[in-house]
Amino acid sequence: MPNAYADSFQKLIDELKKMPGVGPKSAQRLAFYILSLPNAEVQSLIKSLIEVKEKMKYCGSCYNLTDVDPCKICSDSSRDPHALCVVADPKDLIAVERSGSFKGLYHVLGGLISPLDGMGPESLRIKELLGRLRNGVKEVILATNPTTEGEATSMYLSNLIKPLGVKITRIAYGLPVGADMDYADEVTLTKSFEGRREV
Ligand code: ZN
């Protein structure tokens, strides 16, 4: 089938198609939308894309994505520094924050243990987590997905942290096994925090 689009338009569609959840139809719709925008709005879109790449970095304490270091959560003195919630990635941190069920600090591992994908414990920020436990942390809450990788990571951390005398809990799930925290609604996540059990 011959390509009906001009080359530059096709190139835009191809770039948009690389984005998660964007199929050929959506990419085409977005491309037409971008084309219809006034120049100033396209410039502003380009600027925000460049800015996000330039400014976003990892918080030196919790490894959340941030544009200020330490991040807003780590520097919020109203939060409880004695409770540390361990999550796989910034997406999960956002999910917990949105539920409003946790008022302590976070530690973002940067993934989960997954031997099939070549992710061993050494690929995660576990050394950094252990370092933080020396600063008076009383409870570590493991908030990883109820998947094989999430359970394996949770088990690994629990074996590592328990001997240090820090209370370690795993959030309960009102979710089916294999579910993604990121898709859990606020009520479900709040319940899973309330129902967390010592491991
Ligand atoms: Zn932080």
PDB file of C-alpha atoms and ligand atoms in Angstrom:
ATOM      1  CA  MET A   1       0.000   0.000   0.000  1.00  0.00           C
ATOM      2  CA  PRO A   2       1.549   3.335  -0.984  1.00  0.00           C
ATOM      3  CA  ASN A   3       2.108   5.807   1.817  1.00  0.00           C
ATOM      4  CA  ALA A   4      -0.533   8.513   1.589  1.00  0.00           C
ATOM      5  CA  TYR A   5       1.278  10.855   4.012  1.00  0.00           C
ATOM      6  CA  ALA A   6       3.934  13.433   3.272  1.00  0.00           C
ATOM      7  CA  ASP A   7       7.317  12.284   4.628  1.00  0.00           C
ATOM      8  CA  SER A   8       7.482  14.820   7.471  1.00  0.00           C
ATOM      9  CA  PHE A   9       3.971  13.926   8.615  1.00  0.00           C
ATOM     10  CA  GLN A  10       4.743  10.218   8.474  1.00  0.00           C
ATOM     11  CA  LYS A  11       7.888  10.820  10.547  1.00  0.00           C
ATOM     12  CA  LEU A  12       5.820  12.500  13.278  1.00  0.00           C
ATOM     13  CA  ILE A  13       3.366   9.582  13.293  1.00  0.00           C
ATOM     14  CA  ASP A  14       6.274   7.128  13.572  1.00  0.00           C
ATOM     15  CA  GLU A  15       7.705   9.009  16.575  1.00  0.00           C
ATOM     16  CA  LEU A  16       4.335   9.150  18.336  1.00  0.00           C
ATOM     17  CA  LYS A  17       3.723   5.443  17.706  1.00  0.00           C
ATOM     18  CA  LYS A  18       6.775   4.629  19.863  1.00  0.00           C
ATOM     19  CA  MET A  19       4.947   5.902  22.942  1.00  0.00           C
ATOM     20  CA  PRO A  20       3.255   3.412  25.282  1.00  0.00           C
ATOM     21  CA  GLY A  21      -0.410   2.885  24.598  1.00  0.00           C
ATOM     22  CA  VAL A  22      -0.310   4.799  21.309  1.00  0.00           C
ATOM     23  CA  GLY A  23      -1.330   2.682  18.326  1.00  0.00           C
ATOM     24  CA  PRO A  24      -1.330   3.756  14.641  1.00  0.00           C
ATOM     25  CA  LYS A  25      -4.809   5.311  14.888  1.00  0.00           C
ATOM     26  CA  SER A  26      -4.028   7.379  17.997  1.00  0.00           C
ATOM     27  CA  ALA A  27      -0.668   8.408  16.529  1.00  0.00           C
ATOM     28  CA  GLN A  28      -2.455   9.690  13.433  1.00  0.00           C
ATOM     29  CA  ARG A  29      -5.004  11.570  15.538  1.00  0.00           C
ATOM     30  CA  LEU A  30      -2.249  13.162  17.651  1.00  0.00           C
ATOM     31  CA  ALA A  31      -0.255  14.128  14.558  1.00  0.00           C
ATOM     32  CA  PHE A  32      -3.263  15.884  13.022  1.00  0.00           C
ATOM     33  CA  TYR A  33      -3.867  17.600  16.351  1.00  0.00           C
ATOM     34  CA  ILE A  34      -0.264  18.825  16.595  1.00  0.00           C
ATOM     35  CA  LEU A  35      -0.453  20.086  13.015  1.00  0.00           C
ATOM     36  CA  SER A  36      -3.582  22.070  13.866  1.00  0.00           C
ATOM     37  CA  LEU A  37      -1.950  23.817  16.856  1.00  0.00           C
ATOM     38  CA  PRO A  38      -0.754  27.421  16.631  1.00  0.00           C
ATOM     39  CA  ASN A  39       3.040  27.738  16.394  1.00  0.00           C
ATOM     40  CA  ALA A  40       3.322  29.106  19.944  1.00  0.00           C
ATOM     41  CA  GLU A  41       1.663  26.007  21.399  1.00  0.00           C
ATOM     42  CA  VAL A  42       3.928  23.663  19.469  1.00  0.00           C
ATOM     43  CA  GLN A  43       6.945  25.636  20.744  1.00  0.00           C
ATOM     44  CA  SER A  44       5.649  25.343  24.289  1.00  0.00           C
ATOM     45  CA  LEU A  45       5.207  21.576  23.862  1.00  0.00           C
ATOM     46  CA  ILE A  46       8.779  21.244  22.548  1.00  0.00           C
ATOM     47  CA  LYS A  47      10.059  23.372  25.441  1.00  0.00           C
ATOM     48  CA  SER A  48       8.365  21.208  28.044  1.00  0.00           C
ATOM     49  CA  LEU A  49       9.782  18.033  26.448  1.00  0.00           C
ATOM     50  CA  ILE A  50      13.312  19.454  26.561  1.00  0.00           C
ATOM     51  CA  GLU A  51      12.861  20.848  30.079  1.00  0.00           C
ATOM     52  CA  VAL A  52      11.641  17.547  31.507  1.00  0.00           C
ATOM     53  CA  LYS A  53      14.732  15.816  30.115  1.00  0.00           C
ATOM     54  CA  GLU A  54      17.055  18.526  31.434  1.00  0.00           C
ATOM     55  CA  LYS A  55      15.563  19.016  34.889  1.00  0.00           C
ATOM     56  CA  MET A  56      14.246  15.661  36.035  1.00  0.00           C
ATOM     57  CA  LYS A  57      16.711  13.646  38.098  1.00  0.00           C
ATOM     58  CA  TYR A  58      16.676  11.141  40.913  1.00  0.00           C
ATOM     59  CA  CYS A  59      16.365  12.355  44.498  1.00  0.00           C
ATOM     60  CA  GLY A  60      19.683  11.625  46.209  1.00  0.00           C
ATOM     61  CA  SER A  61      17.859  10.227  49.225  1.00  0.00           C
ATOM     62  CA  CYS A  62      14.795   8.262  48.071  1.00  0.00           C
ATOM     63  CA  TYR A  63      15.529   7.972  44.310  1.00  0.00           C
ATOM     64  CA  ASN A  64      12.153   9.319  43.310  1.00  0.00           C
ATOM     65  CA  LEU A  65      12.088  11.412  40.137  1.00  0.00           C
ATOM     66  CA  THR A  66      12.287  15.093  41.001  1.00  0.00           C
ATOM     67  CA  ASP A  67      13.422  18.485  39.756  1.00  0.00           C
ATOM     68  CA  VAL A  68      14.713  19.518  43.198  1.00  0.00           C
ATOM     69  CA  ASP A  69      17.113  17.473  45.335  1.00  0.00           C
ATOM     70  CA  PRO A  70      16.127  16.368  47.965  1.00  0.00           C
ATOM     71  CA  CYS A  71      12.632  15.880  46.558  1.00  0.00           C
ATOM     72  CA  LYS A  72       9.528  17.563  48.000  1.00  0.00           C
ATOM     73  CA  ILE A  73       8.578  14.431  49.947  1.00  0.00           C
ATOM     74  CA  CYS A  74      12.019  13.978  51.562  1.00  0.00           C
ATOM     75  CA  SER A  75      12.176  17.643  52.565  1.00  0.00           C
ATOM     76  CA  ASP A  76       8.630  17.727  54.005  1.00  0.00           C
ATOM     77  CA  SER A  77       9.161  17.954  57.781  1.00  0.00           C
ATOM     78  CA  SER A  78       5.551  16.995  58.510  1.00  0.00           C
ATOM     79  CA  ARG A  79       6.220  13.450  57.248  1.00  0.00           C
ATOM     80  CA  ASP A  80       7.292  10.611  59.542  1.00  0.00           C
ATOM     81  CA  PRO A  81      10.989   9.836  58.933  1.00  0.00           C
ATOM     82  CA  HIS A  82      10.722   6.609  60.974  1.00  0.00           C
ATOM     83  CA  ALA A  83       8.537   4.813  58.402  1.00  0.00           C
ATOM     84  CA  LEU A  84       9.984   3.879  55.023  1.00  0.00           C
ATOM     85  CA  CYS A  85       7.783   2.589  52.203  1.00  0.00           C
ATOM     86  CA  VAL A  86       9.729   0.584  49.621  1.00  0.00           C
ATOM     87  CA  VAL A  87       8.395   0.675  46.046  1.00  0.00           C
ATOM     88  CA  ALA A  88       9.717  -0.591  42.724  1.00  0.00           C
ATOM     89  CA  ASP A  89       9.483   2.615  40.711  1.00  0.00           C
ATOM     90  CA  PRO A  90       8.263   6.233  40.788  1.00  0.00           C
ATOM     91  CA  LYS A  91       4.928   5.147  39.260  1.00  0.00           C
ATOM     92  CA  ASP A  92       4.151   3.072  42.347  1.00  0.00           C
ATOM     93  CA  LEU A  93       5.195   5.917  44.642  1.00  0.00           C
ATOM     94  CA  ILE A  94       2.665   8.150  42.880  1.00  0.00           C
ATOM     95  CA  ALA A  95      -0.028   5.467  43.317  1.00  0.00           C
ATOM     96  CA  VAL A  96       0.619   5.275  47.091  1.00  0.00           C
ATOM     97  CA  GLU A  97       0.776   9.068  47.397  1.00  0.00           C
ATOM     98  CA  ARG A  98      -2.502   9.425  45.554  1.00  0.00           C
ATOM     99  CA  SER A  99      -4.188   7.027  47.976  1.00  0.00           C
ATOM    100  CA  GLY A 100      -3.139   9.317  50.864  1.00  0.00           C
ATOM    101  CA  SER A 101      -2.648   6.222  53.036  1.00  0.00           C
ATOM    102  CA  PHE A 102       1.021   6.780  53.880  1.00  0.00           C
ATOM    103  CA  LYS A 103       2.693   9.751  55.568  1.00  0.00           C
ATOM    104  CA  GLY A 104       6.259   8.509  55.928  1.00  0.00           C
ATOM    105  CA  LEU A 105       9.165   8.545  53.479  1.00  0.00           C
ATOM    106  CA  TYR A 106       9.856   6.350  50.455  1.00  0.00           C
ATOM    107  CA  HIS A 107      12.641   4.340  48.940  1.00  0.00           C
ATOM    108  CA  VAL A 108      12.458   3.650  45.199  1.00  0.00           C
ATOM    109  CA  LEU A 109      14.312   0.457  44.264  1.00  0.00           C
ATOM    110  CA  GLY A 110      14.492   1.087  40.534  1.00  0.00           C
ATOM    111  CA  GLY A 111      12.856  -2.219  39.578  1.00  0.00           C
ATOM    112  CA  LEU A 112      12.189  -5.685  40.971  1.00  0.00           C
ATOM    113  CA  ILE A 113      14.274  -8.846  41.169  1.00  0.00           C
ATOM    114  CA  SER A 114      13.621 -10.694  37.937  1.00  0.00           C
ATOM    115  CA  PRO A 115      16.289 -13.250  36.954  1.00  0.00           C
ATOM    116  CA  LEU A 116      14.635 -13.849  33.558  1.00  0.00           C
ATOM    117  CA  ASP A 117      15.148 -10.181  32.673  1.00  0.00           C
ATOM    118  CA  GLY A 118      18.677 -10.169  34.075  1.00  0.00           C
ATOM    119  CA  MET A 119      17.609  -8.106  37.112  1.00  0.00           C
ATOM    120  CA  GLY A 120      19.448  -9.372  40.179  1.00  0.00           C
ATOM    121  CA  PRO A 121      19.435  -7.705  43.622  1.00  0.00           C
ATOM    122  CA  GLU A 122      22.654  -5.867  42.653  1.00  0.00           C
ATOM    123  CA  SER A 123      20.716  -3.988  39.938  1.00  0.00           C
ATOM    124  CA  LEU A 124      18.452  -2.436  42.606  1.00  0.00           C
ATOM    125  CA  ARG A 125      19.128   0.335  45.144  1.00  0.00           C
ATOM    126  CA  ILE A 126      19.307  -2.086  48.060  1.00  0.00           C
ATOM    127  CA  LYS A 127      22.678  -0.950  49.430  1.00  0.00           C
ATOM    128  CA  GLU A 128      21.260   2.578  49.561  1.00  0.00           C
ATOM    129  CA  LEU A 129      18.158   1.288  51.369  1.00  0.00           C
ATOM    130  CA  LEU A 130      20.256  -0.463  54.018  1.00  0.00           C
ATOM    131  CA  GLY A 131      22.254   2.736  54.462  1.00  0.00           C
ATOM    132  CA  ARG A 132      19.081   4.652  55.231  1.00  0.00           C
ATOM    133  CA  LEU A 133      17.989   2.174  57.903  1.00  0.00           C
ATOM    134  CA  ARG A 134      20.787   3.419  60.155  1.00  0.00           C
ATOM    135  CA  ASN A 135      18.990   6.759  60.507  1.00  0.00           C
ATOM    136  CA  GLY A 136      16.381   5.696  63.055  1.00  0.00           C
ATOM    137  CA  VAL A 137      13.926   3.927  60.722  1.00  0.00           C
ATOM    138  CA  LYS A 138      11.464   1.896  62.817  1.00  0.00           C
ATOM    139  CA  GLU A 139       9.302   0.293  60.139  1.00  0.00           C
ATOM    140  CA  VAL A 140       9.931  -0.715  56.527  1.00  0.00           C
ATOM    141  CA  ILE A 141       6.760  -1.284  54.514  1.00  0.00           C
ATOM    142  CA  LEU A 142       7.216  -3.383  51.411  1.00  0.00           C
ATOM    143  CA  ALA A 143       4.799  -2.117  48.771  1.00  0.00           C
ATOM    144  CA  THR A 144       5.707  -4.137  45.705  1.00  0.00           C
ATOM    145  CA  ASN A 145       3.212  -5.619  43.246  1.00  0.00           C
ATOM    146  CA  PRO A 146       1.709  -9.032  44.114  1.00  0.00           C
ATOM    147  CA  THR A 147       3.535 -10.610  41.167  1.00  0.00           C
ATOM    148  CA  THR A 148       6.269 -13.276  41.183  1.00  0.00           C
ATOM    149  CA  GLU A 149       8.914 -10.526  40.908  1.00  0.00           C
ATOM    150  CA  GLY A 150       7.245  -8.402  43.600  1.00  0.00           C
ATOM    151  CA  GLU A 151       7.035 -11.357  45.988  1.00  0.00           C
ATOM    152  CA  ALA A 152      10.629 -12.439  45.293  1.00  0.00           C
ATOM    153  CA  THR A 153      11.906  -8.914  45.966  1.00  0.00           C
ATOM    154  CA  SER A 154       9.817  -8.611  49.104  1.00  0.00           C
ATOM    155  CA  MET A 155      11.140 -11.956  50.397  1.00  0.00           C
ATOM    156  CA  TYR A 156      14.737 -11.015  49.612  1.00  0.00           C
ATOM    157  CA  LEU A 157      14.453  -7.670  51.425  1.00  0.00           C
ATOM    158  CA  SER A 158      12.669  -9.154  54.389  1.00  0.00           C
ATOM    159  CA  ASN A 159      15.475 -11.737  54.889  1.00  0.00           C
ATOM    160  CA  LEU A 160      18.040  -8.965  54.649  1.00  0.00           C
ATOM    161  CA  ILE A 161      16.346  -6.440  56.937  1.00  0.00           C
ATOM    162  CA  LYS A 162      14.840  -8.652  59.642  1.00  0.00           C
ATOM    163  CA  PRO A 163      18.206  -9.410  61.309  1.00  0.00           C
ATOM    164  CA  LEU A 164      18.756  -5.658  61.705  1.00  0.00           C
ATOM    165  CA  GLY A 165      15.910  -5.473  64.227  1.00  0.00           C
ATOM    166  CA  VAL A 166      13.743  -3.155  62.087  1.00  0.00           C
ATOM    167  CA  LYS A 167      10.025  -4.005  61.908  1.00  0.00           C
ATOM    168  CA  ILE A 168       9.206  -5.073  58.370  1.00  0.00           C
ATOM    169  CA  THR A 169       5.688  -5.313  56.942  1.00  0.00           C
ATOM    170  CA  ARG A 170       4.221  -6.206  53.577  1.00  0.00           C
ATOM    171  CA  ILE A 171       1.078  -4.451  52.377  1.00  0.00           C
ATOM    172  CA  ALA A 172      -1.978  -6.671  51.987  1.00  0.00           C
ATOM    173  CA  TYR A 173      -3.766  -6.709  48.695  1.00  0.00           C
ATOM    174  CA  GLY A 174      -7.416  -6.507  47.859  1.00  0.00           C
ATOM    175  CA  LEU A 175      -6.086  -7.157  44.389  1.00  0.00           C
ATOM    176  CA  PRO A 176      -5.849 -10.415  42.500  1.00  0.00           C
ATOM    177  CA  VAL A 177      -2.368 -11.947  42.367  1.00  0.00           C
ATOM    178  CA  GLY A 178      -0.473 -10.581  39.397  1.00  0.00           C
ATOM    179  CA  ALA A 179      -2.200  -7.202  39.534  1.00  0.00           C
ATOM    180  CA  ASP A 180      -0.437  -3.877  39.105  1.00  0.00           C
ATOM    181  CA  MET A 181      -0.402  -1.401  42.006  1.00  0.00           C
ATOM    182  CA  ASP A 182      -0.408   1.403  39.539  1.00  0.00           C
ATOM    183  CA  TYR A 183      -3.949   0.462  38.501  1.00  0.00           C
ATOM    184  CA  ALA A 184      -5.312   0.009  42.017  1.00  0.00           C
ATOM    185  CA  ASP A 185      -7.880   2.550  43.101  1.00  0.00           C
ATOM    186  CA  GLU A 186      -7.251   4.684  46.192  1.00  0.00           C
ATOM    187  CA  VAL A 187      -9.624   2.748  48.456  1.00  0.00           C
ATOM    188  CA  THR A 188      -7.982  -0.589  47.625  1.00  0.00           C
ATOM    189  CA  LEU A 189      -4.508   0.806  48.264  1.00  0.00           C
ATOM    190  CA  THR A 190      -5.562   2.421  51.544  1.00  0.00           C
ATOM    191  CA  LYS A 191      -7.023  -0.906  52.681  1.00  0.00           C
ATOM    192  CA  SER A 192      -3.843  -2.725  51.749  1.00  0.00           C
ATOM    193  CA  PHE A 193      -1.809  -0.322  53.880  1.00  0.00           C
ATOM    194  CA  GLU A 194      -4.148  -0.742  56.826  1.00  0.00           C
ATOM    195  CA  GLY A 195      -4.007  -4.527  56.421  1.00  0.00           C
ATOM    196  CA  ARG A 196      -0.209  -4.741  56.194  1.00  0.00           C
ATOM    197  CA  ARG A 197       1.300  -7.666  58.052  1.00  0.00           C
ATOM    198  CA  GLU A 198       4.632  -8.276  59.642  1.00  0.00           C
ATOM    199  CA  VAL A 199       6.797 -10.587  57.507  1.00  0.00           C
TER     200      VAL A 199
HETATM  201 ZN    ZN B   1      13.306  12.051  47.975  1.00  0.00          ZN
END
